[in-house]
C-alpha cells in the first residue's frame, strides 16, 4: 500500500493507519507538493497554487503553519521512504515512486506496454487491472482548486489511455464479449476518441453485430466532421474496410506471440466463412489441437 494517494481523495498513510488531513488547506499544500515529487516548489508558487492570484497578506505565515502541521502529521518514523524538506526558495517532498499511487499507476502502465511488446497479453492484462484498481474516484477529488483540476484532467487522460490498452488486450486474446459492455459505456462518454470507437467496432463485429459496428463508424464520422471538420483517420477507416470485407485480421484475435507456420502463403483475399473463422478461433483458444475434416478441395487448408 502506498504512503500517499491522489487517485481519489488525498490520503496519507503510515502502514494501515490513515493520517489526519482534516483542513482543506493542509490537503491542498500536500497535493501541490505530491504532484511535483522530488522537485522544489517555491513558497511563492505554493501560495499562488493554494491561495490564488490575490492571496492575503498573511499567506506566507499561513503556509509555514501548514508545513509545520504536515510535518507533525507525517512524523519522523518513515523518513527512509519520504520526507518533507525545506529547500530554498521553498519546499520539497522527497518520495520514492512506489510511495504514491500515481507513481505505481504509471509503473504498472509501462509494465503492461512492455508485456504487449513481448506478446504476453495475459501479463499485460494483470498489470492493467492492477493499475486501474488503484483509482478510488476522480483524482484529487477533495481539492477544489485550479491546479488540482488541471492535474485531474491530465491523470484522467492517462487513465483513459490505460482503459483503451485494457480493451485492446482483451480483444487481442478473444475476450471481446467480456469487454463489450464497458466498451460501449466508455465509447459513449468519449465519442471522438477514434481508437476507442475502433475497439468498439471490432468487439461488436466479433460478437455478431456487424450492422451496429458499421453504425459506430458512421456516427463517429458524423461527429468528427461536424465538430472537428475532419474525416476519420486511416486506422478507423481500415477497421471499417476489414469489417465490410470480413478480413481475418478483424475477424480473429491477435496471437499472443509470433509463431512460424508451415501453411502456404495466401495469394488472394479470403472471402466468406466468417462464422467458421470465429468458431475455429474459439475452439483453438479452448484446446491445444483442432482437426479440420472435409472432402478434397473444400478449402480446409485455406480456412486453417
mmCIF file of C-alpha atoms in Angstrom:
data_model
loop_
_atom_site.group_PDB
_atom_site.id
_atom_site.type_symbol
_atom_site.label_atom_id
_atom_site.label_comp_id
_atom_site.label_asym_id
_atom_site.label_seq_id
_atom_site.Cartn_x
_atom_site.Cartn_y
_atom_site.Cartn_z
ATOM 1 C CA UNK A 1 0.000 0.000 0.000
ATOM 2 C CA UNK A 2 1.360 3.418 -0.960
ATOM 3 C CA UNK A 3 2.161 6.073 1.633
ATOM 4 C CA UNK A 4 0.270 8.732 -0.325
ATOM 5 C CA UNK A 5 -2.748 8.613 -2.597
ATOM 6 C CA UNK A 6 -4.162 11.185 -5.011
ATOM 7 C CA UNK A 7 -6.211 8.905 -7.313
ATOM 8 C CA UNK A 8 -9.343 9.793 -5.394
ATOM 9 C CA UNK A 9 -9.335 11.768 -2.142
ATOM 10 C CA UNK A 10 -5.906 12.918 -0.972
ATOM 11 C CA UNK A 11 -4.684 10.426 1.632
ATOM 12 C CA UNK A 12 -1.553 9.940 3.718
ATOM 13 C CA UNK A 13 -0.850 6.635 5.456
ATOM 14 C CA UNK A 14 1.603 5.038 7.823
ATOM 15 C CA UNK A 15 1.166 1.334 7.372
ATOM 16 C CA UNK A 16 -2.556 0.627 7.642
ATOM 17 C CA UNK A 17 -3.236 3.846 9.570
ATOM 18 C CA UNK A 18 -4.665 6.906 7.826
ATOM 19 C CA UNK A 19 -3.055 10.159 8.920
ATOM 20 C CA UNK A 20 -5.352 13.095 9.722
ATOM 21 C CA UNK A 21 -5.562 15.705 6.960
ATOM 22 C CA UNK A 22 -8.637 17.484 8.237
ATOM 23 C CA UNK A 23 -8.020 21.024 6.991
ATOM 24 C CA UNK A 24 -8.633 21.748 3.286
ATOM 25 C CA UNK A 25 -5.526 23.965 3.123
ATOM 26 C CA UNK A 26 -3.394 21.171 4.594
ATOM 27 C CA UNK A 27 -4.598 18.758 1.911
ATOM 28 C CA UNK A 28 -4.106 21.388 -0.778
ATOM 29 C CA UNK A 29 -0.488 22.104 0.240
ATOM 30 C CA UNK A 30 0.276 18.375 0.371
ATOM 31 C CA UNK A 31 -1.376 17.835 -3.023
ATOM 32 C CA UNK A 32 0.647 20.653 -4.598
ATOM 33 C CA UNK A 33 3.856 19.027 -3.338
ATOM 34 C CA UNK A 34 2.805 15.483 -4.319
ATOM 35 C CA UNK A 35 2.158 16.393 -7.947
ATOM 36 C CA UNK A 36 5.709 17.789 -8.059
ATOM 37 C CA UNK A 37 7.546 14.961 -6.244
ATOM 38 C CA UNK A 38 11.288 15.367 -5.645
ATOM 39 C CA UNK A 39 11.185 18.911 -7.020
ATOM 40 C CA UNK A 40 11.431 22.139 -5.058
ATOM 41 C CA UNK A 41 8.233 24.178 -5.177
ATOM 42 C CA UNK A 42 8.882 27.771 -4.208
ATOM 43 C CA UNK A 43 6.890 29.349 -1.385
ATOM 44 C CA UNK A 44 5.543 31.936 -3.819
ATOM 45 C CA UNK A 45 4.405 29.196 -6.187
ATOM 46 C CA UNK A 46 2.702 27.275 -3.385
ATOM 47 C CA UNK A 47 0.909 30.424 -2.254
ATOM 48 C CA UNK A 48 -0.287 31.081 -5.826
ATOM 49 C CA UNK A 49 -1.499 27.476 -6.193
ATOM 50 C CA UNK A 50 -3.298 27.256 -2.863
ATOM 51 C CA UNK A 51 -4.492 30.842 -2.281
ATOM 52 C CA UNK A 52 -4.870 32.034 -5.878
ATOM 53 C CA UNK A 53 -3.653 35.195 -7.626
ATOM 54 C CA UNK A 54 -4.740 37.530 -4.790
ATOM 55 C CA UNK A 55 -3.527 35.887 -1.583
ATOM 56 C CA UNK A 56 -3.991 37.519 1.824
ATOM 57 C CA UNK A 57 -1.058 39.354 3.417
ATOM 58 C CA UNK A 58 -0.740 36.519 5.928
ATOM 59 C CA UNK A 59 -0.396 33.803 3.243
ATOM 60 C CA UNK A 60 3.340 33.205 3.825
ATOM 61 C CA UNK A 61 2.889 32.798 7.571
ATOM 62 C CA UNK A 62 -0.139 30.565 6.989
ATOM 63 C CA UNK A 63 1.868 28.426 4.553
ATOM 64 C CA UNK A 64 4.606 27.957 7.150
ATOM 65 C CA UNK A 65 1.963 26.906 9.684
ATOM 66 C CA UNK A 66 0.551 24.375 7.222
ATOM 67 C CA UNK A 67 4.025 22.959 6.517
ATOM 68 C CA UNK A 68 4.574 22.549 10.268
ATOM 69 C CA UNK A 69 1.241 20.761 10.590
ATOM 70 C CA UNK A 70 2.157 18.439 7.740
ATOM 71 C CA UNK A 71 5.492 17.602 9.323
ATOM 72 C CA UNK A 72 3.833 16.748 12.624
ATOM 73 C CA UNK A 73 1.201 14.700 10.829
ATOM 74 C CA UNK A 74 3.685 12.736 8.737
ATOM 75 C CA UNK A 75 6.006 12.140 11.688
ATOM 76 C CA UNK A 76 9.609 11.014 11.716
ATOM 77 C CA UNK A 77 9.222 7.231 11.510
ATOM 78 C CA UNK A 78 9.077 6.906 7.712
ATOM 79 C CA UNK A 79 11.957 9.180 6.709
ATOM 80 C CA UNK A 80 13.566 6.460 4.607
ATOM 81 C CA UNK A 81 10.505 6.428 2.320
ATOM 82 C CA UNK A 82 9.619 10.110 2.281
ATOM 83 C CA UNK A 83 10.441 13.436 3.887
ATOM 84 C CA UNK A 84 9.077 16.965 3.727
ATOM 85 C CA UNK A 85 12.166 19.144 3.345
ATOM 86 C CA UNK A 86 12.831 22.869 3.365
ATOM 87 C CA UNK A 87 14.804 23.710 0.236
ATOM 88 C CA UNK A 88 15.250 27.389 -0.660
ATOM 89 C CA UNK A 89 13.265 29.043 -2.114
ATOM 90 C CA UNK A 90 10.522 26.702 -0.876
ATOM 91 C CA UNK A 91 9.770 23.097 0.000
ATOM 92 C CA UNK A 92 10.098 19.629 -1.478
ATOM 93 C CA UNK A 93 8.603 16.249 -0.687
ATOM 94 C CA UNK A 94 11.248 13.577 -1.202
ATOM 95 C CA UNK A 95 9.488 10.379 -2.093
ATOM 96 C CA UNK A 96 10.029 7.023 -3.805
ATOM 97 C CA UNK A 97 7.898 6.466 -6.920
ATOM 98 C CA UNK A 98 6.166 3.474 -5.328
ATOM 99 C CA UNK A 99 5.189 5.539 -2.287
ATOM 100 C CA UNK A 100 2.431 7.330 -4.192
ATOM 101 C CA UNK A 101 -0.429 5.637 -6.028
ATOM 102 C CA UNK A 102 0.045 7.808 -9.141
ATOM 103 C CA UNK A 103 3.646 6.585 -9.402
ATOM 104 C CA UNK A 104 2.508 2.971 -9.050
ATOM 105 C CA UNK A 105 -0.142 3.569 -11.697
ATOM 106 C CA UNK A 106 2.413 4.848 -14.205
ATOM 107 C CA UNK A 107 4.843 1.987 -13.471
ATOM 108 C CA UNK A 108 2.120 -0.647 -13.952
ATOM 109 C CA UNK A 109 1.001 1.037 -17.172
ATOM 110 C CA UNK A 110 4.531 0.917 -18.564
ATOM 111 C CA UNK A 111 4.915 -2.703 -17.451
ATOM 112 C CA UNK A 112 1.755 -3.588 -19.370
ATOM 113 C CA UNK A 113 3.028 -1.943 -22.548
ATOM 114 C CA UNK A 114 6.308 -3.848 -22.252
ATOM 115 C CA UNK A 115 4.341 -7.095 -21.859
ATOM 116 C CA UNK A 116 2.335 -6.324 -25.001
ATOM 117 C CA UNK A 117 5.548 -5.733 -26.953
ATOM 118 C CA UNK A 118 6.760 -9.132 -25.736
ATOM 119 C CA UNK A 119 3.480 -10.722 -26.870
ATOM 120 C CA UNK A 120 2.300 -11.569 -23.359
ATOM 121 C CA UNK A 121 -1.243 -10.187 -23.307
ATOM 122 C CA UNK A 122 -2.110 -12.108 -20.138
ATOM 123 C CA UNK A 123 0.634 -10.374 -18.155
ATOM 124 C CA UNK A 124 -0.412 -7.063 -19.712
ATOM 125 C CA UNK A 125 -3.977 -7.578 -18.506
ATOM 126 C CA UNK A 126 -2.783 -8.341 -14.981
ATOM 127 C CA UNK A 127 -0.768 -5.104 -14.868
ATOM 128 C CA UNK A 128 -3.577 -3.039 -16.384
ATOM 129 C CA UNK A 129 -6.144 -4.413 -13.932
ATOM 130 C CA UNK A 130 -3.805 -3.633 -11.035
ATOM 131 C CA UNK A 131 -3.253 -0.098 -12.350
ATOM 132 C CA UNK A 132 -6.966 0.636 -12.686
ATOM 133 C CA UNK A 133 -7.697 -0.857 -9.256
ATOM 134 C CA UNK A 134 -5.656 1.968 -7.676
ATOM 135 C CA UNK A 135 -8.335 4.500 -8.600
ATOM 136 C CA UNK A 136 -10.859 5.291 -5.842
ATOM 137 C CA UNK A 137 -12.706 8.070 -7.667
ATOM 138 C CA UNK A 138 -11.724 11.234 -9.524
ATOM 139 C CA UNK A 139 -8.104 12.230 -8.939
ATOM 140 C CA UNK A 140 -7.653 14.869 -6.210
ATOM 141 C CA UNK A 141 -11.423 14.919 -5.833
ATOM 142 C CA UNK A 142 -11.385 16.749 -2.478
ATOM 143 C CA UNK A 143 -9.103 19.589 -3.644
ATOM 144 C CA UNK A 144 -11.278 22.200 -5.332
ATOM 145 C CA UNK A 145 -8.587 24.440 -6.797
ATOM 146 C CA UNK A 146 -7.498 25.217 -10.392
ATOM 147 C CA UNK A 147 -4.122 23.463 -10.092
ATOM 148 C CA UNK A 148 -5.875 20.288 -8.903
ATOM 149 C CA UNK A 149 -8.358 20.496 -11.783
ATOM 150 C CA UNK A 150 -5.510 20.689 -14.301
ATOM 151 C CA UNK A 151 -3.720 17.716 -12.738
ATOM 152 C CA UNK A 152 -7.013 15.819 -12.520
ATOM 153 C CA UNK A 153 -7.553 16.280 -16.257
ATOM 154 C CA UNK A 154 -4.022 15.061 -17.005
ATOM 155 C CA UNK A 155 -4.372 11.965 -14.833
ATOM 156 C CA UNK A 156 -7.829 11.179 -16.190
ATOM 157 C CA UNK A 157 -6.338 11.284 -19.689
ATOM 158 C CA UNK A 158 -3.724 8.721 -18.641
ATOM 159 C CA UNK A 159 -6.448 6.605 -17.040
ATOM 160 C CA UNK A 160 -8.391 6.600 -20.311
ATOM 161 C CA UNK A 161 -5.232 5.539 -22.182
ATOM 162 C CA UNK A 162 -4.928 2.576 -19.810
ATOM 163 C CA UNK A 163 -8.603 1.690 -20.275
ATOM 164 C CA UNK A 164 -8.012 1.616 -24.023
ATOM 165 C CA UNK A 165 -4.917 -0.536 -23.517
ATOM 166 C CA UNK A 166 -7.033 -2.951 -21.456
ATOM 167 C CA UNK A 167 -9.746 -3.145 -24.129
ATOM 168 C CA UNK A 168 -7.003 -3.780 -26.693
ATOM 169 C CA UNK A 169 -5.562 -6.590 -24.595
ATOM 170 C CA UNK A 170 -8.976 -8.194 -24.050
ATOM 171 C CA UNK A 171 -9.820 -8.175 -27.755
ATOM 172 C CA UNK A 172 -6.327 -9.470 -28.567
ATOM 173 C CA UNK A 173 -6.975 -12.633 -26.544
ATOM 174 C CA UNK A 174 -10.542 -13.125 -27.754
ATOM 175 C CA UNK A 175 -12.360 -11.772 -24.696
ATOM 176 C CA UNK A 176 -14.242 -9.037 -26.551
ATOM 177 C CA UNK A 177 -17.572 -10.252 -25.158
ATOM 178 C CA UNK A 178 -16.264 -9.573 -21.663
ATOM 179 C CA UNK A 179 -15.125 -6.089 -22.697
ATOM 180 C CA UNK A 180 -18.194 -5.102 -24.702
ATOM 181 C CA UNK A 181 -20.416 -3.580 -22.005
ATOM 182 C CA UNK A 182 -17.632 -1.395 -20.589
ATOM 183 C CA UNK A 183 -16.512 -0.534 -24.120
ATOM 184 C CA UNK A 184 -19.976 0.689 -25.099
ATOM 185 C CA UNK A 185 -20.231 2.786 -21.942
ATOM 186 C CA UNK A 186 -16.756 4.307 -22.271
ATOM 187 C CA UNK A 187 -17.080 4.944 -26.019
ATOM 188 C CA UNK A 188 -20.356 6.800 -25.420
ATOM 189 C CA UNK A 189 -18.567 9.083 -22.947
ATOM 190 C CA UNK A 190 -15.733 9.809 -25.431
ATOM 191 C CA UNK A 191 -17.323 9.818 -28.894
ATOM 192 C CA UNK A 192 -14.357 11.485 -30.638
ATOM 193 C CA UNK A 193 -11.637 9.058 -29.486
ATOM 194 C CA UNK A 194 -11.039 7.070 -32.655
ATOM 195 C CA UNK A 195 -9.038 4.285 -31.037
ATOM 196 C CA UNK A 196 -11.872 3.637 -28.599
ATOM 197 C CA UNK A 197 -14.507 3.675 -31.335
ATOM 198 C CA UNK A 198 -12.419 1.277 -33.413
ATOM 199 C CA UNK A 199 -12.135 -1.113 -30.480
ATOM 200 C CA UNK A 200 -15.909 -0.990 -30.054
ATOM 201 C CA UNK A 201 -16.415 -1.714 -33.762
ATOM 202 C CA UNK A 202 -14.177 -4.803 -33.596
ATOM 203 C CA UNK A 203 -15.822 -6.106 -30.428
ATOM 204 C CA UNK A 204 -19.327 -5.642 -31.856
ATOM 205 C CA UNK A 205 -18.377 -7.349 -35.095
ATOM 206 C CA UNK A 206 -16.803 -10.340 -33.381
ATOM 207 C CA UNK A 207 -19.946 -10.670 -31.266
ATOM 208 C CA UNK A 208 -22.017 -10.989 -34.448
ATOM 209 C CA UNK A 209 -23.293 -7.395 -34.527
ATOM 210 C CA UNK A 210 -21.911 -6.182 -37.869
ATOM 211 C CA UNK A 211 -24.639 -3.610 -38.548
ATOM 212 C CA UNK A 212 -24.024 -1.979 -35.168
ATOM 213 C CA UNK A 213 -20.274 -1.973 -35.794
ATOM 214 C CA UNK A 214 -20.776 -0.128 -39.094
ATOM 215 C CA UNK A 215 -23.176 2.281 -37.384
ATOM 216 C CA UNK A 216 -20.467 3.176 -34.847
ATOM 217 C CA UNK A 217 -18.222 4.242 -37.735
ATOM 218 C CA UNK A 218 -20.926 6.365 -39.367
ATOM 219 C CA UNK A 219 -21.818 8.000 -36.055
ATOM 220 C CA UNK A 220 -18.172 8.747 -35.282
ATOM 221 C CA UNK A 221 -17.567 10.138 -38.761
ATOM 222 C CA UNK A 222 -20.557 12.484 -38.461
ATOM 223 C CA UNK A 223 -19.326 13.782 -35.094
ATOM 224 C CA UNK A 224 -15.772 14.270 -36.364
ATOM 225 C CA UNK A 225 -16.901 16.149 -39.465
ATOM 226 C CA UNK A 226 -19.398 18.286 -37.565
ATOM 227 C CA UNK A 227 -17.276 19.135 -34.521
ATOM 228 C CA UNK A 228 -13.690 18.872 -35.799
ATOM 229 C CA UNK A 229 -14.055 19.402 -39.543
ATOM 230 C CA UNK A 230 -12.125 16.217 -40.302
ATOM 231 C CA UNK A 231 -12.658 12.691 -41.592
ATOM 232 C CA UNK A 232 -11.809 9.604 -39.530
ATOM 233 C CA UNK A 233 -8.152 8.603 -39.604
ATOM 234 C CA UNK A 234 -6.725 5.721 -41.655
ATOM 235 C CA UNK A 235 -6.845 3.267 -38.742
ATOM 236 C CA UNK A 236 -10.597 3.647 -38.202
ATOM 237 C CA UNK A 237 -11.204 3.557 -41.953
ATOM 238 C CA UNK A 238 -9.145 0.367 -42.133
ATOM 239 C CA UNK A 239 -11.251 -1.280 -39.438
ATOM 240 C CA UNK A 240 -14.419 -0.461 -41.390
ATOM 241 C CA UNK A 241 -12.935 -1.918 -44.590
ATOM 242 C CA UNK A 242 -11.914 -5.040 -42.685
ATOM 243 C CA UNK A 243 -15.438 -5.463 -41.343
ATOM 244 C CA UNK A 244 -17.071 -4.969 -44.731
ATOM 245 C CA UNK A 245 -14.632 -7.391 -46.413
ATOM 246 C CA UNK A 246 -14.648 -9.862 -43.494
ATOM 247 C CA UNK A 247 -10.871 -9.784 -43.271
ATOM 248 C CA UNK A 248 -9.262 -12.292 -40.932
ATOM 249 C CA UNK A 249 -7.339 -9.538 -39.084
ATOM 250 C CA UNK A 250 -10.657 -8.140 -37.877
ATOM 251 C CA UNK A 251 -12.448 -11.447 -37.504
ATOM 252 C CA UNK A 252 -9.969 -13.131 -35.184
ATOM 253 C CA UNK A 253 -7.915 -12.049 -32.164
ATOM 254 C CA UNK A 254 -4.196 -11.456 -32.446
ATOM 255 C CA UNK A 255 -1.948 -14.340 -31.440
ATOM 256 C CA UNK A 256 -0.037 -13.783 -28.209
ATOM 257 C CA UNK A 257 3.327 -14.166 -29.900
ATOM 258 C CA UNK A 258 4.680 -14.521 -33.389
ATOM 259 C CA UNK A 259 4.955 -18.145 -34.462
ATOM 260 C CA UNK A 260 6.251 -19.833 -37.563
ATOM 261 C CA UNK A 261 3.765 -21.723 -39.719
ATOM 262 C CA UNK A 262 4.133 -24.301 -42.448
ATOM 263 C CA UNK A 263 0.862 -23.231 -44.077
ATOM 264 C CA UNK A 264 1.243 -21.878 -47.632
ATOM 265 C CA UNK A 265 1.141 -18.115 -48.091
ATOM 266 C CA UNK A 266 -2.266 -16.923 -49.298
ATOM 267 C CA UNK A 267 -2.017 -15.088 -52.608
ATOM 268 C CA UNK A 268 -5.626 -13.886 -52.737
ATOM 269 C CA UNK A 269 -8.046 -12.364 -50.252
ATOM 270 C CA UNK A 270 -10.088 -14.745 -48.084
ATOM 271 C CA UNK A 271 -13.821 -14.324 -48.729
ATOM 272 C CA UNK A 272 -16.706 -15.611 -46.603
ATOM 273 C CA UNK A 273 -16.614 -18.292 -43.908
ATOM 274 C CA UNK A 274 -16.887 -15.574 -41.232
ATOM 275 C CA UNK A 275 -18.859 -17.700 -38.796
ATOM 276 C CA UNK A 276 -16.483 -20.660 -39.272
ATOM 277 C CA UNK A 277 -13.459 -18.472 -38.640
ATOM 278 C CA UNK A 278 -14.921 -17.241 -35.351
ATOM 279 C CA UNK A 279 -15.930 -20.769 -34.312
ATOM 280 C CA UNK A 280 -12.481 -22.175 -35.095
ATOM 281 C CA UNK A 281 -10.747 -19.333 -33.243
ATOM 282 C CA UNK A 282 -12.789 -20.130 -30.135
ATOM 283 C CA UNK A 283 -12.002 -23.851 -30.420
ATOM 284 C CA UNK A 284 -8.280 -23.134 -30.695
ATOM 285 C CA UNK A 285 -8.435 -20.988 -27.561
ATOM 286 C CA UNK A 286 -10.297 -23.753 -25.696
ATOM 287 C CA UNK A 287 -7.998 -26.655 -26.597
ATOM 288 C CA UNK A 288 -4.494 -27.334 -27.904
ATOM 289 C CA UNK A 289 -5.481 -29.337 -31.008
ATOM 290 C CA UNK A 290 -8.066 -28.914 -33.749
ATOM 291 C CA UNK A 291 -8.527 -31.020 -36.891
ATOM 292 C CA UNK A 292 -10.487 -29.769 -39.903
ATOM 293 C CA UNK A 293 -12.163 -32.536 -41.907
ATOM 294 C CA UNK A 294 -13.808 -32.460 -45.318
ATOM 295 C CA UNK A 295 -13.648 -33.593 -48.937
ATOM 296 C CA UNK A 296 -10.624 -32.672 -51.049
ATOM 297 C CA UNK A 297 -10.700 -29.139 -52.424
ATOM 298 C CA UNK A 298 -13.323 -27.907 -49.996
ATOM 299 C CA UNK A 299 -10.935 -25.297 -48.549
ATOM 300 C CA UNK A 300 -9.651 -26.860 -45.321
ATOM 301 C CA UNK A 301 -6.103 -25.547 -45.711
ATOM 302 C CA UNK A 302 -7.204 -22.012 -46.540
ATOM 303 C CA UNK A 303 -9.660 -21.979 -43.656
ATOM 304 C CA UNK A 304 -6.944 -23.251 -41.309
#
